[in-house]
PDB file of C-alpha atoms in Angstrom:
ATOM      1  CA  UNK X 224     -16.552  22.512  -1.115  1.00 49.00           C
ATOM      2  CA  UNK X 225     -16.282  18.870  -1.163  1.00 56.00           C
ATOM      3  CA  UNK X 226     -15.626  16.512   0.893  1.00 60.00           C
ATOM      4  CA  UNK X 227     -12.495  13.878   1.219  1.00 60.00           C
ATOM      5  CA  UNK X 228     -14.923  11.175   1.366  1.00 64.00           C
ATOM      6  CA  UNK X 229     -16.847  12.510  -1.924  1.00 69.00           C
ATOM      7  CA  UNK X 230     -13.763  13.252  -3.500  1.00 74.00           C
ATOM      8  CA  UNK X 231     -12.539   9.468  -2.650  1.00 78.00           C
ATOM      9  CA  UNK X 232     -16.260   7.990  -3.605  1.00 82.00           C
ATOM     10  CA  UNK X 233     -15.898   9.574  -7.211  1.00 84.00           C
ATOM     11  CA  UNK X 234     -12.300   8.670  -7.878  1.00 85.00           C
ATOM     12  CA  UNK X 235     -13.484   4.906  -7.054  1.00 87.00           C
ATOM     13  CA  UNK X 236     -16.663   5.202  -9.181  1.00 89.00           C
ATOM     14  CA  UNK X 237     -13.888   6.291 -12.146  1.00 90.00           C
ATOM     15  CA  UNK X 238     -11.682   3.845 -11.832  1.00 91.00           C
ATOM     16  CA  UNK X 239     -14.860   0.866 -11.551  1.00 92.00           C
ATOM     17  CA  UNK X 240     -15.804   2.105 -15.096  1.00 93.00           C
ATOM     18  CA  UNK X 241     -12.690   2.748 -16.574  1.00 93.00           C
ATOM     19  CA  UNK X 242     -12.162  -1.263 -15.529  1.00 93.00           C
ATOM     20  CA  UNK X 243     -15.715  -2.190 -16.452  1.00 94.00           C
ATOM     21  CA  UNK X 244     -15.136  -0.348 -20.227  1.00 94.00           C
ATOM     22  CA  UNK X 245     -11.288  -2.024 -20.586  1.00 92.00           C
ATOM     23  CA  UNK X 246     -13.331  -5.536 -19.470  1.00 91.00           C
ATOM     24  CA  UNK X 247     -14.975  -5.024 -22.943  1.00 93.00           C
ATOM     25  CA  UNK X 248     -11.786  -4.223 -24.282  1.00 90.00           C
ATOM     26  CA  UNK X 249     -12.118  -0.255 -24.141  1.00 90.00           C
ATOM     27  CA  UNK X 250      -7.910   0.566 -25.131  1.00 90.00           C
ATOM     28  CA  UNK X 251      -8.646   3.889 -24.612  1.00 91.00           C
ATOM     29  CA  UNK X 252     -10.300   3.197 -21.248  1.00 90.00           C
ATOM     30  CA  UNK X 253      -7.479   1.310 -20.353  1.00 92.00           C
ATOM     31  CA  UNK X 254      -4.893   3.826 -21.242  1.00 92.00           C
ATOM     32  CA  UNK X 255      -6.689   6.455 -19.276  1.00 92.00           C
ATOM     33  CA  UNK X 256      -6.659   3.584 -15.944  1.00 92.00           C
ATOM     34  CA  UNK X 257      -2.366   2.753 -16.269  1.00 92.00           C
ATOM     35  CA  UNK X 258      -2.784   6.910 -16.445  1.00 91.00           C
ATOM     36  CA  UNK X 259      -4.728   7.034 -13.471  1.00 90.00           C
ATOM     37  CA  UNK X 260      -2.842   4.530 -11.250  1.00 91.00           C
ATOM     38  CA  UNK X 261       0.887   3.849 -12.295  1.00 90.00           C
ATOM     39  CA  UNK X 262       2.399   6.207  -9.143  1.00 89.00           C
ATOM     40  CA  UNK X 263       0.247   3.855  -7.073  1.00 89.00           C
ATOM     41  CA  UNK X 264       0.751   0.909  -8.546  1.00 90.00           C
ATOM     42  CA  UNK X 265       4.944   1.467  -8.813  1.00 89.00           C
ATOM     43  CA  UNK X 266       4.662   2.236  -5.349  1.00 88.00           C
ATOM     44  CA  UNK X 267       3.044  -1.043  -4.414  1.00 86.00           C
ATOM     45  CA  UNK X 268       5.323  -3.175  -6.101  1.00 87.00           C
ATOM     46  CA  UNK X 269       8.674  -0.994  -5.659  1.00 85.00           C
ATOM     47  CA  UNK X 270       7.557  -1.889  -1.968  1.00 81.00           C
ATOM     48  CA  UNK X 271       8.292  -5.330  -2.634  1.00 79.00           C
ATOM     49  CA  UNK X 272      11.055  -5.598  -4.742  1.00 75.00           C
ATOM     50  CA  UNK X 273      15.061  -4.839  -4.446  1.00 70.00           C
ATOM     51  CA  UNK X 274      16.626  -2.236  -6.242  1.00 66.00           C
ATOM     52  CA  UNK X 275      17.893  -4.468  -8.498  1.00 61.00           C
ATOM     53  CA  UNK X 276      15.090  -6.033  -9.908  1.00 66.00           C
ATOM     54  CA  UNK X 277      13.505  -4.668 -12.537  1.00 76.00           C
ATOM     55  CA  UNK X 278      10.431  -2.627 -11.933  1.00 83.00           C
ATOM     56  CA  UNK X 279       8.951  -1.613 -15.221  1.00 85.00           C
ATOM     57  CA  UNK X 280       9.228  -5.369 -16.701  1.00 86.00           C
ATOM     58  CA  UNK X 281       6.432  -6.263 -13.807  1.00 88.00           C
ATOM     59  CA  UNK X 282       4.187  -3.693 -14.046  1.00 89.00           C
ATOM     60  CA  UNK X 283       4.088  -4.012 -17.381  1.00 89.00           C
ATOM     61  CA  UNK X 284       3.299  -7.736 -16.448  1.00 89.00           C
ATOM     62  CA  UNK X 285       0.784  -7.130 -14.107  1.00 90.00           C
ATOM     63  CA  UNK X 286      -0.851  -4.388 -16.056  1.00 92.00           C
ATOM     64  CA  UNK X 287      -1.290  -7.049 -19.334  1.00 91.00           C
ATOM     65  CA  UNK X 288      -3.063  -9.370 -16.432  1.00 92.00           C
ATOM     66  CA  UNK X 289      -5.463  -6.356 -15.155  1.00 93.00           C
ATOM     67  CA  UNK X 290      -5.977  -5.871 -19.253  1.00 92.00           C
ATOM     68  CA  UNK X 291      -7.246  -9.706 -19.144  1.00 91.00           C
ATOM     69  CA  UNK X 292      -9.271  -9.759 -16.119  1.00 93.00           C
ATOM     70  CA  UNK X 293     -10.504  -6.485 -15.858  1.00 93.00           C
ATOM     71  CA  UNK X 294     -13.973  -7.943 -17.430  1.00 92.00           C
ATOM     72  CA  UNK X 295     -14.034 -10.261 -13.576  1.00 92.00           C
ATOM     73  CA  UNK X 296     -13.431  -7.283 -11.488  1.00 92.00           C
ATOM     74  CA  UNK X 297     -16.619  -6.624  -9.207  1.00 90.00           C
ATOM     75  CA  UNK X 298     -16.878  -3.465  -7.768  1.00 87.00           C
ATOM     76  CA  UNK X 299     -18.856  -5.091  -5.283  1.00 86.00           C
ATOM     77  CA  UNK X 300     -16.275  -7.553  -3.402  1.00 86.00           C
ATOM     78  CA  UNK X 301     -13.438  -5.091  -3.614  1.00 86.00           C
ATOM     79  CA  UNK X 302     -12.506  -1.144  -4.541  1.00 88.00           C
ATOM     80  CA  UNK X 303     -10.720  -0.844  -7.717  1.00 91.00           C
ATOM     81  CA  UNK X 304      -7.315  -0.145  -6.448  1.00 90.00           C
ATOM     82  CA  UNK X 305      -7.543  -2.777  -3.959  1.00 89.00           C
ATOM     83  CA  UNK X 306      -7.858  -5.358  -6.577  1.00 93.00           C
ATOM     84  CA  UNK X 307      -5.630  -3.937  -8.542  1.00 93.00           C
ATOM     85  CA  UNK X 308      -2.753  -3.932  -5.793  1.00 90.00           C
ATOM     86  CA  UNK X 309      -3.697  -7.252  -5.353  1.00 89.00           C
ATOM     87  CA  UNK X 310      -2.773  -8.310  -8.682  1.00 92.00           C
ATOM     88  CA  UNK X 311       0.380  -6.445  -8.982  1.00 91.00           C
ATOM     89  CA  UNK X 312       1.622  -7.965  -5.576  1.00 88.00           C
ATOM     90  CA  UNK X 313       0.774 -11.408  -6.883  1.00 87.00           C
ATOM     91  CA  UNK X 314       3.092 -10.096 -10.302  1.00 88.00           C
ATOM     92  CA  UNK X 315       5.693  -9.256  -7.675  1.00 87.00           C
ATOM     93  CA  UNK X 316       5.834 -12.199  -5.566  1.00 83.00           C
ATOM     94  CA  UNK X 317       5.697 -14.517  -8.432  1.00 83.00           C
ATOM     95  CA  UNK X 318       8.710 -12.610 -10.114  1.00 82.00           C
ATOM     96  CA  UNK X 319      11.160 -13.259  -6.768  1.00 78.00           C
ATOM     97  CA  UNK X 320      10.293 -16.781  -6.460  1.00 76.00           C
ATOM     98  CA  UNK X 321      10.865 -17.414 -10.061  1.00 74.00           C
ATOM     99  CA  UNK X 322      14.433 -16.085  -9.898  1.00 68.00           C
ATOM    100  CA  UNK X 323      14.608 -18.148  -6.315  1.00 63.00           C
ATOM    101  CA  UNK X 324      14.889 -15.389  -4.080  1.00 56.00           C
ATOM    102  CA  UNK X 325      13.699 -15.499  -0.383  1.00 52.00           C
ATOM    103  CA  UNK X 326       9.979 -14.318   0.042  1.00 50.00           C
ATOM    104  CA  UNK X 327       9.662 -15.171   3.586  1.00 50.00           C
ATOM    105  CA  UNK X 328      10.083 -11.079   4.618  1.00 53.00           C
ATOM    106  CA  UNK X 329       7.042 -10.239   2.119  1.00 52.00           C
ATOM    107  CA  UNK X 330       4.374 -12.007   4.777  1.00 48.00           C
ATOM    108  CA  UNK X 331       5.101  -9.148   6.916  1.00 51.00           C
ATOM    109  CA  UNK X 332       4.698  -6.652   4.246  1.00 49.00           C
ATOM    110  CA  UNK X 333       1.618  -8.045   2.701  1.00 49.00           C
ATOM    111  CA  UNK X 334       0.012  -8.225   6.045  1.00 48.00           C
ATOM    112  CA  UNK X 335       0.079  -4.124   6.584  1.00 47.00           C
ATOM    113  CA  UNK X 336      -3.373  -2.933   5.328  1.00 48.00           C
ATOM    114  CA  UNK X 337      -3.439  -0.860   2.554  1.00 47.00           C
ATOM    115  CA  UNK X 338      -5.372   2.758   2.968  1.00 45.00           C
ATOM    116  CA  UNK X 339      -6.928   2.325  -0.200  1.00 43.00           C
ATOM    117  CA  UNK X 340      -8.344  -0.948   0.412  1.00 45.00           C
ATOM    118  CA  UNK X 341     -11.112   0.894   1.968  1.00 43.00           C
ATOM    119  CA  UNK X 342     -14.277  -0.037   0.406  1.00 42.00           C
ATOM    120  CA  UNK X 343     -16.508   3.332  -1.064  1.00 40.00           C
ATOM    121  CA  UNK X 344     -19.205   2.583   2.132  1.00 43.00           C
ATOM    122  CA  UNK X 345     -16.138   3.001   4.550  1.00 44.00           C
ATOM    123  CA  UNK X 346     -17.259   5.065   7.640  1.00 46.00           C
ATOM    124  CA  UNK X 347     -13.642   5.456   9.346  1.00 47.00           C
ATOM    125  CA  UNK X 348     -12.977   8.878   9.722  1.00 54.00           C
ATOM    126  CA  UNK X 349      -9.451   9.566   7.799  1.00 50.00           C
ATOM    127  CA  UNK X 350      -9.467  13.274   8.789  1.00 58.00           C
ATOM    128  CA  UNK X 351     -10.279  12.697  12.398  1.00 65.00           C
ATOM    129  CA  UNK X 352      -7.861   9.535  12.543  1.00 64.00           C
ATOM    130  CA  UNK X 353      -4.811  11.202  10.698  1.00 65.00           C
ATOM    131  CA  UNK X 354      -3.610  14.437  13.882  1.00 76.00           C
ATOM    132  CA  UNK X 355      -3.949  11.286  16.256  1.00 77.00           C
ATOM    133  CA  UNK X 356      -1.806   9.020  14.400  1.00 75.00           C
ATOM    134  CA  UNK X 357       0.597  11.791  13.431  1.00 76.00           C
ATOM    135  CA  UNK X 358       1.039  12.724  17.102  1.00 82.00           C
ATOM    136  CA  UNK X 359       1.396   9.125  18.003  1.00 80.00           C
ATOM    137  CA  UNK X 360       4.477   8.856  15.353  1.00 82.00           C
ATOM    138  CA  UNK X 361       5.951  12.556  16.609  1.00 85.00           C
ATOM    139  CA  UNK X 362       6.328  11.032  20.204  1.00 87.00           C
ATOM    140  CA  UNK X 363       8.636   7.919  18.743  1.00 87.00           C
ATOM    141  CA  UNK X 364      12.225   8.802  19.107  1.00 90.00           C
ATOM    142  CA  UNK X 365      13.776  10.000  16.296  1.00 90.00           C
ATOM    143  CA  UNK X 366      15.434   6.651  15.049  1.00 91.00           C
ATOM    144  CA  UNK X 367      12.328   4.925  14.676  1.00 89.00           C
ATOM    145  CA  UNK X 368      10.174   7.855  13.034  1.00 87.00           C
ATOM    146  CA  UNK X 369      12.847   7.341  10.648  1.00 88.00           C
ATOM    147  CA  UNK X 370      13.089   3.221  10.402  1.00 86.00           C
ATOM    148  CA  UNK X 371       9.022   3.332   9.863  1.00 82.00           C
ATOM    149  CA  UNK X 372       9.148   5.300   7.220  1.00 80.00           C
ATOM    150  CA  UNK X 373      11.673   3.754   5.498  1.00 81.00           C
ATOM    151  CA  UNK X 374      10.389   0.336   5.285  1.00 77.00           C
ATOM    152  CA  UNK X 375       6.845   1.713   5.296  1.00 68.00           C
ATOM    153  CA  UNK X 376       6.849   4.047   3.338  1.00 66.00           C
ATOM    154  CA  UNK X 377       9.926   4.094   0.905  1.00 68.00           C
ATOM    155  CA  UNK X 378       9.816   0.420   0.788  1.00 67.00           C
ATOM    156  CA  UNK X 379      13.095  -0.730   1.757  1.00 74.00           C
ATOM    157  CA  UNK X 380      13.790  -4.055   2.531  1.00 78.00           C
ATOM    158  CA  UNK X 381      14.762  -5.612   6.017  1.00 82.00           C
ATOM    159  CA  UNK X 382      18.241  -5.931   4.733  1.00 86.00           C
ATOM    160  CA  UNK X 383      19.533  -2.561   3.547  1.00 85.00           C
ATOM    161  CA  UNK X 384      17.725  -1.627   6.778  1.00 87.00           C
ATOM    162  CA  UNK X 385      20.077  -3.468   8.698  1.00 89.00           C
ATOM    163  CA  UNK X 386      23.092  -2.330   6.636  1.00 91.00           C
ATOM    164  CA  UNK X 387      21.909   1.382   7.002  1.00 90.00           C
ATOM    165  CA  UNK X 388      21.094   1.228  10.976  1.00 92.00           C
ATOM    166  CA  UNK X 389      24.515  -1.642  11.531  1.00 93.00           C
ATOM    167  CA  UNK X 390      22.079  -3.943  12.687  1.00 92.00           C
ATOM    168  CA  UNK X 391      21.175  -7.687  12.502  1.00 91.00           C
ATOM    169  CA  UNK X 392      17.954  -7.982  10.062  1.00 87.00           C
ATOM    170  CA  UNK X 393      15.883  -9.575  13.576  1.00 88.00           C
ATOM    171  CA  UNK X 394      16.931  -6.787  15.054  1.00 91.00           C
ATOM    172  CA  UNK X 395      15.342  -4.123  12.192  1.00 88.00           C
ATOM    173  CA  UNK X 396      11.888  -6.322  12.357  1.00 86.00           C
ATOM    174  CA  UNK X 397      12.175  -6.383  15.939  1.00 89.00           C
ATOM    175  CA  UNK X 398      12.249  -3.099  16.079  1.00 90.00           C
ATOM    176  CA  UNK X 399       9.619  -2.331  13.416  1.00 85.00           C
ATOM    177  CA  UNK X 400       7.723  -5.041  15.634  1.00 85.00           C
ATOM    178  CA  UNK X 401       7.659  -2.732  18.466  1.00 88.00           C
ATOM    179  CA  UNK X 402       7.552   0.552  17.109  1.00 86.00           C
ATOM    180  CA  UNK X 403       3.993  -0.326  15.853  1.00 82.00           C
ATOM    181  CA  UNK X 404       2.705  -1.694  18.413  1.00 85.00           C
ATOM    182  CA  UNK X 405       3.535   1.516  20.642  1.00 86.00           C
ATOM    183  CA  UNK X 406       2.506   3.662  18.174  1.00 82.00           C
ATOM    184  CA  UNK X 407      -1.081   1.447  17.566  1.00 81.00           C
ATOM    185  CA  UNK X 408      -1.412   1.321  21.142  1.00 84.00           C
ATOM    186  CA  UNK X 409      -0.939   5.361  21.648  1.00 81.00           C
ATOM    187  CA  UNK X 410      -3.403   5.994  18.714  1.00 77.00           C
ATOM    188  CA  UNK X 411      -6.001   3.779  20.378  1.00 77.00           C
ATOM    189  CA  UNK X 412      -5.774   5.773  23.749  1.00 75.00           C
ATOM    190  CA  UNK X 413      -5.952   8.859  22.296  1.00 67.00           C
ATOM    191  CA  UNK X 414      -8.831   7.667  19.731  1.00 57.00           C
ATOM    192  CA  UNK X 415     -10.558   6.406  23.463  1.00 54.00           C
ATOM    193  CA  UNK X 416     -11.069  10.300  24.911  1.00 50.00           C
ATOM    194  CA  UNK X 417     -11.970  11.487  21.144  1.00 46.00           C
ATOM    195  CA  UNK X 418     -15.030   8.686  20.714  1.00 46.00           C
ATOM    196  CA  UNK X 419     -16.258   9.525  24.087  1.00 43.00           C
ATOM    197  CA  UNK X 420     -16.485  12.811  23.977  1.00 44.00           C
ATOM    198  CA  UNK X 421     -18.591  12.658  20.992  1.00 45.00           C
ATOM    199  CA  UNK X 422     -21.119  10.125  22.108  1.00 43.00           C
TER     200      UNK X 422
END
């Protein structure tokens, strides 16, 4: 049976080629990469967007400006969906401030790693990492299981999170703010016990 870490190591060896054959203008190499990565890709920039902008126009955008660089993409500096992201971020961003809307909420969003930014010689142990961080989340109260998700996960913005909770917007990032910090600060001192043990 393999392994998560196998599995992961060949999906990033397919998507390196599938970029290094659309760098020499492979369309059917290409087709099969948008295949590959659209959910992750919408996701990324859905994350940074309102629900009124429109979603498809920039990824299609940002997918014509992976198209054109894919031939500069080095597997070396960065995992394939890590550069990717990267560009369709840059699509994003560069999409609000051209119709002069406020960017100033998207440092805070841009500076939450990405999983997948892992590079393929990434020793961090996902499986061992992932019942610690799930019990860390379990022991928030209910409110702010539900707040991290949200912005975290479904990608919604500081301000319908402060017109869903009836909140300021400083309040919503204070809270987000804190919630992380308690919940990276429970992970590490149950991570603590785990690593000594198994020295």
């Amino acid at each position: 049976m393999r392994s998560a870490s196998a599995d992961r190591k060949s999906y990033v060896a397919h998507l390196s080629a599938l970029l290094a054959r659309a760098g020499r203008n492979d369309e059917q190499a290409f087709a099969e990469l948008h295949a590959a990565t659209l959910v992750k890709m919408r996701k990324t920039v859905r994350a940074l967007l309102p629900s009124s902008a429109d979603l498809d126009d920039i990824l299609q955008d940002g997918y014509v400006k992976i198209w054109r660089h894919a031939a500069s993409f080095d597997p070396a500096r960065a995992s394939p969906i890590t550069w990717m992201c990267t560009i369709m971020r840059n699509t994003a961003i560069d999409s609000l401030r051209a119709t002069g809307m406020p960017t100033s909420e998207l440092d805070e969003a841009l500076s939450v790693a990405d999983p997948a930014a892992a590079h393929t010689d990434d020793e961090f142990d996902y499986a061992q990492a992932e019942p610690i961080a799930r019990e860390a989340l379990k022991r928030l109260p209910e409110e702010r299981r539900r707040l991290l998700a949200l912005a975290y996960l479904e990608g919604e913005s500081r301000t319908r999170l402060s017109e869903r909770f009836g909140v300021p917007v400083g309040t919503i990032k204070t809270w987000l703010h804190r919630s992380l910090i308690t919940v990276r600060k429970d992970c590490l001192g149950q991570a603590s016990p785990v690593t000594a043990a198994a020295a």
